[in-house]
Coordinates of C-alpha atoms in Angstrom, one line a residue:
M27 CA 15.1 -75.1 61.4
P28 CA 16.4 -78.6 62.4
F29 CA 15.3 -77.9 65.9
T30 CA 11.9 -76.8 64.7
V31 CA 11.6 -80.0 62.6
R32 CA 12.6 -82.1 65.6
A33 CA 10.2 -80.4 67.8
S34 CA 7.3 -80.9 65.3
A35 CA 8.2 -84.5 65.0
A36 CA 8.4 -85.0 68.7
R37 CA 5.0 -83.3 69.1
L38 CA 3.5 -85.5 66.4
V39 CA 4.9 -88.6 68.1
L40 CA 3.4 -87.5 71.5
L41 CA 0.0 -86.9 69.9
V42 CA -0.1 -90.3 68.0
L43 CA 1.7 -92.3 70.8
P44 CA -1.4 -92.8 73.0
S45 CA -3.5 -94.2 70.1
V46 CA -0.6 -96.4 69.0
V47 CA 0.1 -97.7 72.5
T48 CA -3.6 -98.3 73.1
L49 CA -4.1 -100.2 69.8
A50 CA -0.9 -102.2 70.3
A51 CA -1.9 -103.2 73.8
L52 CA -5.4 -104.1 72.7
S53 CA -4.1 -106.1 69.8
A54 CA -1.6 -107.9 72.0
S55 CA -4.3 -108.6 74.6
V56 CA -6.6 -110.1 71.9
A57 CA -3.8 -112.2 70.4
I58 CA -2.8 -113.5 73.9
S59 CA -6.5 -114.2 74.7
L60 CA -7.0 -116.2 71.4
A61 CA -3.7 -118.1 71.9
A62 CA -4.8 -119.0 75.4
Q63 CA -8.3 -120.0 74.2
E64 CA -6.8 -122.2 71.5
R65 CA -4.5 -123.8 73.9
T66 CA -7.3 -124.4 76.4
I67 CA -9.5 -126.0 73.7
R68 CA -6.7 -128.2 72.5
E69 CA -5.8 -129.3 76.0
A70 CA -9.4 -130.0 76.8
T71 CA -9.9 -132.0 73.6
T72 CA -6.7 -134.0 74.3
E73 CA -7.9 -134.9 77.8
R74 CA -11.3 -135.9 76.4
V75 CA -10.1 -138.2 73.6
L76 CA -7.5 -139.8 75.9
E77 CA -10.0 -140.4 78.7
V78 CA -12.6 -141.9 76.3
A79 CA -10.0 -144.2 74.7
S80 CA -8.7 -145.3 78.1
S81 CA -12.2 -146.0 79.4
L82 CA -13.2 -148.0 76.4
A83 CA -10.0 -150.0 76.4
D84 CA -10.7 -151.0 80.0
L85 CA -14.3 -152.1 79.4
P86 CA -14.7 -155.9 79.9
E87 CA -17.0 -156.1 76.9
V88 CA -14.4 -154.5 74.7
R89 CA -11.6 -156.7 76.0
E90 CA -13.7 -159.9 75.5
A91 CA -14.8 -159.0 72.0
V92 CA -11.3 -158.1 70.9
A93 CA -9.9 -161.3 72.4
G94 CA -12.5 -163.3 70.5
A95 CA -11.5 -161.7 67.2
M96 CA -7.8 -162.5 67.5
S97 CA -8.3 -165.9 65.8
A98 CA -10.1 -164.3 62.8
G99 CA -6.8 -163.3 61.2
S100 CA -3.0 -163.4 61.3
P101 CA -0.2 -161.1 60.3
S102 CA 0.1 -162.9 57.0
V103 CA -3.6 -163.2 56.3
L104 CA -5.5 -160.2 57.8
A105 CA -9.1 -160.6 58.9
D106 CA -11.8 -158.9 56.8
A107 CA -15.2 -157.4 57.7
A108 CA -16.9 -160.7 57.5
D109 CA -14.4 -162.4 59.8
L110 CA -14.8 -159.5 62.3
A111 CA -18.6 -159.2 62.0
P112 CA -19.4 -160.9 65.3
A113 CA -17.0 -158.6 67.2
T114 CA -18.4 -155.6 65.2
A115 CA -21.9 -156.4 66.1
I116 CA -21.0 -156.2 69.8
L117 CA -18.6 -153.2 69.7
Q118 CA -20.1 -150.9 67.0
P119 CA -23.1 -149.9 69.2
I120 CA -20.8 -149.3 72.1
A121 CA -18.5 -147.2 70.0
E122 CA -21.3 -145.1 68.5
L123 CA -22.9 -144.5 71.9
V124 CA -19.7 -143.5 73.6
G125 CA -18.7 -141.3 70.6
E126 CA -22.0 -139.5 70.6
A127 CA -21.9 -139.0 74.4
A128 CA -18.3 -137.8 74.4
G129 CA -18.7 -135.5 71.4
V130 CA -15.8 -137.1 69.4
Y131 CA -15.8 -137.6 65.7
Y132 CA -14.9 -141.3 65.7
V133 CA -14.2 -144.3 67.9
V134 CA -12.2 -147.1 66.2
I135 CA -11.4 -150.4 67.8
T136 CA -8.9 -152.7 66.1
D137 CA -7.6 -156.3 66.4
D138 CA -4.0 -157.1 67.2
E139 CA -3.0 -156.4 63.5
G140 CA -4.6 -153.0 63.4
V141 CA -7.7 -154.1 61.4
R142 CA -10.7 -152.0 62.2
I143 CA -13.5 -153.7 64.0
T144 CA -15.5 -150.5 64.4
H145 CA -15.7 -147.3 62.4
P146 CA -18.3 -144.7 61.6
L147 CA -18.2 -145.7 58.0
A148 CA -19.1 -149.3 57.2
S149 CA -16.7 -149.3 54.2
E150 CA -13.7 -148.8 56.6
R151 CA -14.5 -151.8 58.8
G152 CA -12.3 -154.7 58.1
V153 CA -9.6 -152.4 56.7
Q154 CA -6.2 -152.0 58.4
V155 CA -5.7 -148.4 59.7
E156 CA -3.2 -146.3 57.6
T157 CA -1.6 -145.0 60.8
A158 CA -1.2 -148.2 62.6
N159 CA 1.2 -147.5 65.4
A160 CA 3.4 -150.4 66.2
S161 CA 4.3 -148.9 69.5
V162 CA 0.6 -148.8 70.5
L163 CA 0.1 -152.5 69.5
A164 CA 3.2 -153.1 71.5
G165 CA 1.6 -151.6 74.6
E166 CA 2.3 -147.8 74.5
T167 CA -0.2 -145.0 74.5
F168 CA -0.1 -142.4 71.7
V169 CA -1.6 -138.8 71.7
G170 CA -1.1 -136.4 68.7
T171 CA -2.4 -135.2 65.4
E172 CA -2.3 -137.5 62.4
V173 CA -3.9 -137.5 58.9
G174 CA -6.2 -140.4 58.4
A175 CA -9.1 -141.3 56.1
S176 CA -11.2 -138.5 57.5
G177 CA -8.5 -135.9 57.4
P178 CA -6.2 -134.3 60.1
S179 CA -7.5 -135.2 63.6
L180 CA -6.3 -135.0 67.1
R181 CA -6.4 -138.6 68.3
A182 CA -5.5 -140.8 71.2
K183 CA -4.6 -144.5 70.8
V184 CA -4.7 -146.8 73.8
P185 CA -3.8 -150.6 73.7
V186 CA -6.5 -153.1 74.6
R187 CA -4.9 -155.7 76.9
G188 CA -5.9 -159.3 77.4
A189 CA -6.3 -161.1 80.7
D190 CA -2.6 -161.6 81.0
G191 CA -1.9 -157.9 80.2
T192 CA -0.6 -158.6 76.6
P193 CA -1.8 -156.1 74.0
I194 CA -4.5 -157.7 71.8
G195 CA -5.8 -154.6 70.0
M196 CA -6.2 -150.9 70.4
V197 CA -8.9 -148.2 70.8
A198 CA -8.4 -145.0 68.7
V199 CA -10.6 -141.9 69.5
G200 CA -10.3 -138.8 67.3
V201 CA -11.6 -135.2 66.9
L202 CA -11.1 -133.5 63.5
E203 CA -8.9 -130.4 63.5
S204 CA -11.7 -128.7 61.6
Q205 CA -14.0 -129.4 64.7
I206 CA -11.3 -127.8 67.0
A207 CA -11.1 -124.8 64.6
G208 CA -14.9 -124.5 64.7
E209 CA -14.8 -124.4 68.5
L210 CA -12.1 -121.7 68.3
D211 CA -14.3 -119.7 66.0
E212 CA -17.1 -119.9 68.5
A213 CA -14.8 -118.7 71.2
V214 CA -13.6 -115.9 68.9
G215 CA -17.3 -115.0 68.3
A216 CA -17.9 -114.8 72.0
L217 CA -14.7 -112.7 72.6
L218 CA -15.3 -110.4 69.7
P219 CA -18.0 -108.1 71.3
W220 CA -15.7 -107.7 74.3
A221 CA -12.8 -106.8 72.0
I222 CA -14.9 -104.3 70.1
G223 CA -16.2 -102.8 73.4
A224 CA -12.6 -102.6 74.7
L225 CA -11.5 -101.0 71.4
V226 CA -14.3 -98.4 71.6
V227 CA -13.4 -97.6 75.2
A228 CA -9.7 -97.5 74.5
T229 CA -10.2 -95.3 71.4
L230 CA -12.3 -92.8 73.5
A231 CA -9.7 -92.8 76.3
S232 CA -6.9 -92.3 73.8
S233 CA -8.8 -89.5 72.1
I234 CA -9.4 -87.8 75.4
L235 CA -5.8 -88.1 76.3
T236 CA -4.7 -86.8 72.8
A237 CA -7.1 -83.9 73.1
A238 CA -5.7 -83.1 76.6
V239 CA -2.1 -83.3 75.2
E240 CA -3.1 -81.1 72.2
R241 CA -4.7 -78.5 74.5
R242 CA -1.5 -78.4 76.5
F243 CA 0.6 -78.0 73.4
R244 CA -1.7 -75.1 72.3
R245 CA -1.2 -73.5 75.7
L246 CA 2.5 -73.9 75.3
D247 CA 2.3 -72.4 71.8
V248 CA 0.4 -69.4 73.2
I249 CA 3.0 -69.0 76.0
A250 CA 5.8 -69.3 73.5
A251 CA 4.2 -66.7 71.2
E252 CA 3.7 -64.3 74.2
H253 CA 7.4 -64.8 75.2
A254 CA 8.5 -64.1 71.6
Q255 CA 6.3 -61.0 71.5
M256 CA 7.7 -59.8 74.8
R257 CA 11.3 -60.4 73.6
R258 CA 10.6 -58.3 70.5
T259 CA 8.8 -55.6 72.5
A260 CA 11.7 -55.5 75.0
T261 CA 14.2 -55.3 72.2
A262 CA 12.2 -52.5 70.6
L263 CA 11.9 -50.7 73.9
R264 CA 15.7 -50.9 74.5
E265 CA 16.3 -49.5 71.1
Q266 CA 13.8 -46.7 71.6
S267 CA 15.2 -46.0 75.1
H268 CA 18.7 -45.6 73.6
E269 CA 17.4 -43.4 70.8
F270 CA 15.3 -41.3 73.3
S271 CA 18.4 -40.9 75.5
T272 CA 20.4 -39.6 72.6
R273 CA 17.6 -37.2 71.6
L274 CA 17.4 -35.9 75.2
H275 CA 21.2 -35.2 75.1
V276 CA 20.7 -33.2 71.9
I277 CA 17.8 -31.2 73.4
H278 CA 19.8 -30.6 76.6
G279 CA 22.7 -29.3 74.6
L280 CA 20.5 -26.9 72.6
L281 CA 18.8 -25.6 75.7
S282 CA 22.2 -25.3 77.5
R283 CA 23.4 -23.0 74.7
G284 CA 20.1 -21.0 74.8
D285 CA 19.0 -22.2 71.4
T286 CA 15.3 -22.5 72.4
D287 CA 13.9 -22.0 68.9
E288 CA 16.2 -24.8 67.5
A289 CA 15.3 -27.0 70.5
R290 CA 11.6 -26.5 69.8
G291 CA 12.0 -27.2 66.1
Y292 CA 14.0 -30.3 66.9
I293 CA 11.3 -31.6 69.3
E294 CA 8.6 -30.8 66.7
E295 CA 10.5 -32.7 64.1
I296 CA 11.2 -35.9 66.0
A297 CA 7.8 -36.0 67.8
S298 CA 5.7 -34.8 64.8
V299 CA 4.1 -32.3 67.2
R300 CA 1.6 -29.9 65.5
R301 CA -0.5 -27.2 67.0
P302 CA -4.2 -28.2 67.2
V303 CA -6.6 -26.4 65.0
D304 CA -9.0 -25.9 67.9
P305 CA -7.4 -25.4 71.3
G306 CA -10.8 -25.9 72.9
G307 CA -10.4 -23.4 75.8
D308 CA -9.8 -26.3 78.3
E309 CA -6.2 -25.7 79.2
A310 CA -4.8 -26.5 82.6
G311 CA -3.7 -23.9 85.0
D312 CA -0.1 -22.8 85.6
D313 CA 0.0 -24.7 88.8
Q314 CA -0.1 -28.0 86.8
P315 CA 2.7 -27.7 84.3
V316 CA 2.8 -31.5 83.5
L317 CA -0.9 -31.6 82.7
A318 CA -0.7 -28.3 80.8
A319 CA 2.0 -29.7 78.6
M320 CA 0.1 -33.0 78.1
I321 CA -3.1 -31.4 76.8
P322 CA -1.9 -29.9 73.6
T323 CA 0.2 -33.0 72.9
V324 CA -2.7 -35.4 73.3
R325 CA -4.9 -33.1 71.2
A326 CA -2.4 -33.0 68.4
E327 CA -1.8 -36.7 68.5
L328 CA -5.5 -37.5 68.3
Q329 CA -6.0 -34.9 65.6
E330 CA -3.5 -36.8 63.5
I331 CA -5.5 -40.0 64.0
G332 CA -8.7 -38.1 63.0
A333 CA -10.3 -37.5 66.4
R334 CA -11.1 -34.5 68.5
V335 CA -10.6 -34.4 72.3
R336 CA -12.1 -32.1 74.9
F337 CA -10.9 -31.9 78.5
D338 CA -13.2 -31.2 81.4
L339 CA -10.9 -30.3 84.3
D340 CA -11.8 -29.4 87.9
L341 CA -8.7 -29.7 90.0
G342 CA -8.8 -26.6 92.0
R343 CA -9.8 -28.0 95.4
G344 CA -7.6 -30.0 97.7
F345 CA -4.4 -29.7 95.7
D346 CA -3.1 -26.9 97.9
R347 CA -1.8 -29.5 100.4
G348 CA 1.0 -30.6 98.2
F349 CA -0.7 -33.0 95.7
D350 CA 0.1 -32.7 92.0
I351 CA -0.6 -34.2 88.6
D352 CA 2.4 -36.2 87.7
E353 CA 3.5 -38.3 84.7
G354 CA 1.6 -41.3 86.0
V355 CA -1.8 -39.6 85.7
V356 CA -0.7 -38.1 82.4
S357 CA 0.2 -41.6 81.2
V358 CA -3.2 -43.0 82.2
V359 CA -5.1 -40.1 80.5
S360 CA -3.0 -40.1 77.3
N361 CA -3.1 -43.9 76.8
L362 CA -6.9 -44.0 77.4
C363 CA -7.4 -41.1 74.9
R364 CA -5.2 -42.6 72.3
N365 CA -6.9 -46.0 72.7
A366 CA -10.3 -44.4 72.1
A367 CA -9.1 -42.7 69.0
E368 CA -7.4 -45.8 67.6
A369 CA -10.6 -47.8 68.3
G370 CA -12.5 -45.6 65.8
A371 CA -13.9 -42.7 67.9
A372 CA -14.3 -39.3 66.4
N373 CA -14.9 -37.5 69.6
V374 CA -13.3 -38.1 73.0
V375 CA -14.0 -36.3 76.3
C376 CA -11.6 -36.6 79.2
S377 CA -12.8 -35.5 82.7
L378 CA -10.5 -35.1 85.8
R379 CA -11.6 -34.3 89.4
N380 CA -9.9 -34.6 92.7
H381 CA -11.3 -35.8 96.0
G382 CA -8.8 -35.0 98.6
S383 CA -5.7 -37.0 97.8
R384 CA -7.4 -39.1 95.1
I385 CA -7.9 -38.2 91.4
V386 CA -11.1 -39.4 89.8
G387 CA -11.4 -39.4 86.0
S388 CA -13.1 -40.8 83.0
V389 CA -12.5 -41.0 79.2
D390 CA -15.7 -41.2 77.0
D391 CA -15.9 -41.7 73.3
D392 CA -18.4 -42.2 70.5
G393 CA -16.6 -45.2 69.0
P394 CA -17.8 -48.8 68.6
G395 CA -17.5 -49.5 72.3
V396 CA -16.2 -52.7 74.1
E397 CA -18.1 -55.9 73.8
P398 CA -18.9 -57.4 77.3
R399 CA -17.3 -60.7 76.4
V400 CA -13.9 -59.1 76.0
A401 CA -14.2 -56.4 78.7
R402 CA -12.2 -58.5 81.2
R403 CA -9.4 -59.2 78.7
I404 CA -8.7 -55.8 77.3
F405 CA -6.3 -54.9 80.2
A406 CA -4.2 -58.0 79.7
A407 CA -0.7 -57.4 78.2
G408 CA -0.6 -58.0 74.5
Y409 CA -4.4 -58.1 74.0
S410 CA -5.6 -55.9 71.2
S411 CA -8.5 -55.8 68.7
K412 CA -6.3 -54.0 66.2
T413 CA -3.9 -55.6 63.8
D414 CA -0.2 -55.2 64.6
T415 CA 1.5 -53.7 61.6
T416 CA 4.7 -52.7 63.4
G417 CA 5.9 -56.1 64.5
L418 CA 6.6 -54.7 67.9
G419 CA 3.3 -55.8 69.5
R420 CA 0.1 -54.1 70.4
G421 CA -2.1 -54.2 73.5
L422 CA 0.4 -52.3 75.7
G423 CA -1.4 -49.1 76.5
L424 CA -4.3 -50.5 78.6
D425 CA -1.8 -52.8 80.4
V426 CA 0.2 -49.7 81.3
V427 CA -3.0 -48.0 82.6
R428 CA -3.9 -51.0 84.7
R429 CA -0.4 -51.3 86.2
I430 CA -0.3 -47.6 87.1
V431 CA -3.7 -47.4 88.8
T432 CA -3.1 -50.7 90.6
A433 CA 0.3 -49.5 91.9
R434 CA -1.3 -46.4 93.2
S435 CA -4.2 -48.1 95.1
G436 CA -6.6 -47.4 92.3
S437 CA -8.9 -49.1 89.8
V438 CA -10.1 -48.8 86.2
E439 CA -13.3 -50.1 84.8
V440 CA -14.9 -50.1 81.3
G441 CA -18.5 -49.6 80.5
R442 CA -21.0 -47.9 78.1
S443 CA -20.5 -44.1 77.5
P444 CA -23.4 -41.6 77.1
L445 CA -21.7 -40.7 73.8
G446 CA -22.5 -44.1 72.5
G447 CA -19.0 -45.7 72.7
A448 CA -16.9 -46.8 75.6
R449 CA -16.3 -45.2 79.0
F450 CA -13.1 -45.9 81.0
A451 CA -13.5 -44.7 84.6
F452 CA -10.5 -44.7 86.9
E453 CA -9.3 -43.4 90.2
L454 CA -5.9 -43.4 91.9
E455 CA -3.8 -41.7 94.5
A456 CA -2.4 -38.3 93.5
A457 CA 1.4 -37.7 93.7
R458 CA 2.9 -35.5 96.4

């Protein structure tokens, strides 16, 4: 039982694994693509704001206007909007034009104390920036995300230098984080159809793979069931062979002592042999003892099933050269007759002829017949249209017939009988 549970669990894992791997790989690919897209957008935005800030800080108009505003205030008394109005009049149009062209949210230019000379909002002009970087006013460049009056933004701050290279102000250019998020959303929207398409293709591929694996499992299940059936059949045959050998020893002992009546009674008891009600007048001649012994046996067996059998024998020509009806032919005839009766026939007719060294025969019945779609499968080992109530397996008789006629350079075919049921026609080499 633990092995069966482990096997079932392993089978489930193998069936689910392709879909899991596919979804995991697709999810990882999408996540990596989004992360790469976000990094690309952020890097491009960083380069843009830094380039715009550096370009503005190097403009002669900006440097001259900021230099002219230095005298408007001092560290102790900061300049206000009115003090910086002349510089604002010059720089605000430039800041707006550059900002619109570069696609940034704001462009702010300050004096040497960090007081805004330009800003998109007029109320913020003349006000010292909240995030005044002393390092920028000291001559260093800053790039990063800060929270200002407009919210979190990715910004670049570049010092504005005077004629002697001394920092006299700064230029701050920023893009709101919400704007970056919007660009990422647009990128996701562009990527989404491809991701959905990849998901559909991957799902179809994993479904096909899962179906192929499941078909293979089903084949393995069928093979395992066939092997199990063969093992049960082989065990049953070994047991029957042992029992048959024991019974033969008993029969041999009875015959050796001359107790023929007791031997006959013992045989009738173990084989359930009964004399047929209607012999039919179709007995074999004395020159064919095996066939002569088979006919009443087959008739009695079919009579118990509820069917009648008639034999049409014409074996007089050609058998004077040493050919004979042996147990192989008897096995073919008896299995075909029994198969007809078990299939539901009420009347069975067996015909045997000889052509030189070959025996040609047929078994006709008035049963339901054989459907064309299963005609090629009925000779396979284990195939049967009847339910197995013994647990030992069915579908053995026709397989035995096929193997015997094939081994003796013969053939067997199934078709429609004039009686309305099935006809099994066969031929094979006679025994010497």
